[in-house]
């Protein structure tokens, strides 16, 4: 065996997958060639040393996040009107040989309908149905992505999640709850401010109004407090008057926040 | 369900029984986590990447074929996820700096200082070699994939995989000796 053939054979030798014949061929070569012996000893030592880099365990949060994602996906799929598979199975059933009369009738009906409605109209309808299904799929996917991103550990990912929630024309309670949760508990101030912006879009919903008001009393960052006061004024939330009044009297609050609360009270009237 | 093969479970997932993905998660999430951890050295990022792999498995479940090999398919997704993350990171302005956590397990009791230092050096050496070489070592040495499987994941010949493994081990050995020499001097 020549030295240059060793490169092809060593990888199998390292993982113990070399045939016994090849193995003894290598061993014979190594006992005769000092250079190759040194080379193989070095590589084998490095390979086995790698075994000392032990595996680590992920945090238990990973499993929780996976379960939430799976649950979100299942809920998303369940809310779809009818799955493609169901439609396909129904079609197969209808076109089974036992349903000959039905098929004949259906064929006649189709012909008549086709003539009456016209070729182009049929095409357009098909396209509309496809579009509607696609829109519904995209909506449920966006919802899932938003929920999944809002739960990420990186603040930039959570901000992307909020941006996704903007694209939902009709977010459900779960997305709103996730946004309110970010507003209350996110350690990053940019995420909290972004969630106020996102929630302002749905401030006509009672749950959102209540959540925003409760959050105002809990917030500690002046920037977030001011953004919430502004939103109360913008959406004319009269029920926030008590909270604002308390804020004007609270000497532990930032002075700018107290002034903003006074202004807010006047505006709401 | 528990005794079903990965392939059977993934076929169930493909056909709409998405709960089966839970069993696949239990079987593979730790291996995937260590795959990413050894490539990135960052625990939080690695957990995000694992989550993304399972999300894509759901999203692209219909692309799973009767003749697909589950492990190869999973690592192909994992490589795409890693690639997308790397290119996104280079485009985006970071809002918060990663706390570059070191991928280090607690030392086992009784391990000598010398041994621990050697392991740390080896980890540094692994981090210093080019990513594609690190990846092939991770796949073959740590994920314990056969060269045939790696060839399918990387889309190349088995022979090419072996050559790459050989070159990667050599480079790691040289990097390790270089670091050792630097420390000694």
PDB file of N, CA, C and O in Angstrom, chain B residues 57-85:
ATOM      1  N   UNK B  57     -40.369  21.619  10.060  1.00  0.00           N
ATOM      2  CA  UNK B  57     -40.826  20.240   9.798  1.00  0.00           C
ATOM      3  C   UNK B  57     -42.341  20.236   9.617  1.00  0.00           C
ATOM      4  O   UNK B  57     -42.878  19.529   8.767  1.00  0.00           O
ATOM      5  N   UNK B  58     -43.018  21.038  10.436  1.00  0.00           N
ATOM      6  CA  UNK B  58     -44.475  21.128  10.313  1.00  0.00           C
ATOM      7  C   UNK B  58     -44.861  21.834   9.020  1.00  0.00           C
ATOM      8  O   UNK B  58     -45.732  21.385   8.285  1.00  0.00           O
ATOM      9  N   UNK B  59     -44.162  22.928   8.773  1.00  0.00           N
ATOM     10  CA  UNK B  59     -44.510  23.758   7.627  1.00  0.00           C
ATOM     11  C   UNK B  59     -44.307  23.003   6.314  1.00  0.00           C
ATOM     12  O   UNK B  59     -45.099  23.108   5.394  1.00  0.00           O
ATOM     13  N   UNK B  60     -43.204  22.240   6.245  1.00  0.00           N
ATOM     14  CA  UNK B  60     -42.881  21.559   4.997  1.00  0.00           C
ATOM     15  C   UNK B  60     -43.175  20.068   5.075  1.00  0.00           C
ATOM     16  O   UNK B  60     -42.583  19.276   4.354  1.00  0.00           O
ATOM     17  N   UNK B  61     -44.064  19.665   5.992  1.00  0.00           N
ATOM     18  CA  UNK B  61     -44.283  18.222   6.198  1.00  0.00           C
ATOM     19  C   UNK B  61     -44.735  17.517   4.920  1.00  0.00           C
ATOM     20  O   UNK B  61     -44.441  16.356   4.712  1.00  0.00           O
ATOM     21  N   UNK B  62     -45.418  18.253   4.063  1.00  0.00           N
ATOM     22  CA  UNK B  62     -45.920  17.597   2.838  1.00  0.00           C
ATOM     23  C   UNK B  62     -44.794  17.274   1.865  1.00  0.00           C
ATOM     24  O   UNK B  62     -44.990  16.541   0.907  1.00  0.00           O
ATOM     25  N   UNK B  63     -43.612  17.861   2.104  1.00  0.00           N
ATOM     26  CA  UNK B  63     -42.493  17.569   1.193  1.00  0.00           C
ATOM     27  C   UNK B  63     -41.784  16.275   1.592  1.00  0.00           C
ATOM     28  O   UNK B  63     -40.889  15.823   0.897  1.00  0.00           O
ATOM     29  N   UNK B  64     -42.178  15.688   2.728  1.00  0.00           N
ATOM     30  CA  UNK B  64     -41.542  14.431   3.163  1.00  0.00           C
ATOM     31  C   UNK B  64     -42.059  13.286   2.296  1.00  0.00           C
ATOM     32  O   UNK B  64     -43.263  13.113   2.150  1.00  0.00           O
ATOM     33  N   UNK B  65     -41.133  12.531   1.711  1.00  0.00           N
ATOM     34  CA  UNK B  65     -41.520  11.473   0.762  1.00  0.00           C
ATOM     35  C   UNK B  65     -41.469  10.094   1.416  1.00  0.00           C
ATOM     36  O   UNK B  65     -40.769   9.889   2.403  1.00  0.00           O
ATOM     37  N   UNK B  66     -42.180   9.151   0.803  1.00  0.00           N
ATOM     38  CA  UNK B  66     -42.183   7.768   1.306  1.00  0.00           C
ATOM     39  C   UNK B  66     -40.768   7.204   1.386  1.00  0.00           C
ATOM     40  O   UNK B  66     -40.447   6.426   2.260  1.00  0.00           O
ATOM     41  N   UNK B  67     -39.933   7.637   0.417  1.00  0.00           N
ATOM     42  CA  UNK B  67     -38.573   7.062   0.378  1.00  0.00           C
ATOM     43  C   UNK B  67     -37.542   7.951   1.080  1.00  0.00           C
ATOM     44  O   UNK B  67     -36.351   7.674   1.023  1.00  0.00           O
ATOM     45  N   UNK B  68     -38.013   9.019   1.759  1.00  0.00           N
ATOM     46  CA  UNK B  68     -37.055   9.897   2.448  1.00  0.00           C
ATOM     47  C   UNK B  68     -36.432   9.195   3.643  1.00  0.00           C
ATOM     48  O   UNK B  68     -37.030   8.297   4.234  1.00  0.00           O
ATOM     49  N   UNK B  69     -35.219   9.615   4.003  1.00  0.00           N
ATOM     50  CA  UNK B  69     -34.575   9.141   5.232  1.00  0.00           C
ATOM     51  C   UNK B  69     -34.776  10.237   6.258  1.00  0.00           C
ATOM     52  O   UNK B  69     -34.335  11.374   6.030  1.00  0.00           O
ATOM     53  N   UNK B  70     -35.421   9.930   7.383  1.00  0.00           N
ATOM     54  CA  UNK B  70     -35.786  10.988   8.314  1.00  0.00           C
ATOM     55  C   UNK B  70     -34.573  11.790   8.803  1.00  0.00           C
ATOM     56  O   UNK B  70     -34.573  13.019   8.778  1.00  0.00           O
ATOM     57  N   UNK B  71     -33.519  11.070   9.268  1.00  0.00           N
ATOM     58  CA  UNK B  71     -32.367  11.784   9.845  1.00  0.00           C
ATOM     59  C   UNK B  71     -31.753  12.735   8.824  1.00  0.00           C
ATOM     60  O   UNK B  71     -31.445  13.884   9.149  1.00  0.00           O
ATOM     61  N   UNK B  72     -31.575  12.270   7.603  1.00  0.00           N
ATOM     62  CA  UNK B  72     -30.985  13.132   6.575  1.00  0.00           C
ATOM     63  C   UNK B  72     -31.873  14.339   6.323  1.00  0.00           C
ATOM     64  O   UNK B  72     -31.390  15.474   6.219  1.00  0.00           O
ATOM     65  N   UNK B  73     -33.167  14.093   6.234  1.00  0.00           N
ATOM     66  CA  UNK B  73     -34.131  15.180   5.978  1.00  0.00           C
ATOM     67  C   UNK B  73     -34.059  16.209   7.101  1.00  0.00           C
ATOM     68  O   UNK B  73     -34.020  17.416   6.851  1.00  0.00           O
ATOM     69  N   UNK B  74     -34.001  15.718   8.343  1.00  0.00           N
ATOM     70  CA  UNK B  74     -33.960  16.624   9.502  1.00  0.00           C
ATOM     71  C   UNK B  74     -32.690  17.484   9.485  1.00  0.00           C
ATOM     72  O   UNK B  74     -32.755  18.702   9.691  1.00  0.00           O
ATOM     73  N   UNK B  75     -31.559  16.844   9.198  1.00  0.00           N
ATOM     74  CA  UNK B  75     -30.311  17.630   9.189  1.00  0.00           C
ATOM     75  C   UNK B  75     -30.231  18.562   7.984  1.00  0.00           C
ATOM     76  O   UNK B  75     -29.584  19.599   8.051  1.00  0.00           O
ATOM     77  N   UNK B  76     -30.897  18.192   6.903  1.00  0.00           N
ATOM     78  CA  UNK B  76     -30.936  19.123   5.769  1.00  0.00           C
ATOM     79  C   UNK B  76     -31.691  20.387   6.189  1.00  0.00           C
ATOM     80  O   UNK B  76     -31.250  21.507   5.915  1.00  0.00           O
ATOM     81  N   UNK B  77     -32.811  20.204   6.883  1.00  0.00           N
ATOM     82  CA  UNK B  77     -33.571  21.361   7.375  1.00  0.00           C
ATOM     83  C   UNK B  77     -32.698  22.147   8.356  1.00  0.00           C
ATOM     84  O   UNK B  77     -32.618  23.371   8.293  1.00  0.00           O
ATOM     85  N   UNK B  78     -32.024  21.418   9.262  1.00  0.00           N
ATOM     86  CA  UNK B  78     -31.197  22.086  10.272  1.00  0.00           C
ATOM     87  C   UNK B  78     -30.116  22.950   9.610  1.00  0.00           C
ATOM     88  O   UNK B  78     -29.854  24.071  10.045  1.00  0.00           O
ATOM     89  N   UNK B  79     -29.515  22.442   8.541  1.00  0.00           N
ATOM     90  CA  UNK B  79     -28.479  23.215   7.859  1.00  0.00           C
ATOM     91  C   UNK B  79     -29.067  24.463   7.200  1.00  0.00           C
ATOM     92  O   UNK B  79     -28.467  25.524   7.221  1.00  0.00           O
ATOM     93  N   UNK B  80     -30.269  24.335   6.613  1.00  0.00           N
ATOM     94  CA  UNK B  80     -30.918  25.506   6.008  1.00  0.00           C
ATOM     95  C   UNK B  80     -31.221  26.554   7.072  1.00  0.00           C
ATOM     96  O   UNK B  80     -31.019  27.746   6.861  1.00  0.00           O
ATOM     97  N   UNK B  81     -31.737  26.071   8.206  1.00  0.00           N
ATOM     98  CA  UNK B  81     -32.091  26.988   9.303  1.00  0.00           C
ATOM     99  C   UNK B  81     -30.849  27.745   9.765  1.00  0.00           C
ATOM    100  O   UNK B  81     -30.868  28.951   9.953  1.00  0.00           O
ATOM    101  N   UNK B  82     -29.770  27.014   9.902  1.00  0.00           N
ATOM    102  CA  UNK B  82     -28.505  27.619  10.353  1.00  0.00           C
ATOM    103  C   UNK B  82     -28.009  28.632   9.317  1.00  0.00           C
ATOM    104  O   UNK B  82     -27.565  29.727   9.658  1.00  0.00           O
ATOM    105  N   UNK B  83     -28.115  28.256   8.049  1.00  0.00           N
ATOM    106  CA  UNK B  83     -27.665  29.144   6.980  1.00  0.00           C
ATOM    107  C   UNK B  83     -28.502  30.423   6.970  1.00  0.00           C
ATOM    108  O   UNK B  83     -27.965  31.522   6.884  1.00  0.00           O
ATOM    109  N   UNK B  84     -29.831  30.269   7.084  1.00  0.00           N
ATOM    110  CA  UNK B  84     -30.720  31.442   7.072  1.00  0.00           C
ATOM    111  C   UNK B  84     -30.414  32.344   8.249  1.00  0.00           C
ATOM    112  O   UNK B  84     -30.405  33.564   8.122  1.00  0.00           O
ATOM    113  N   UNK B  85     -30.174  31.723   9.404  1.00  0.00           N
ATOM    114  CA  UNK B  85     -29.902  32.521  10.604  1.00  0.00           C
ATOM    115  C   UNK B  85     -28.608  33.302  10.426  1.00  0.00           C
ATOM    116  O   UNK B  85     -28.532  34.482  10.722  1.00  0.00           O
TER     117      UNK B  85
END
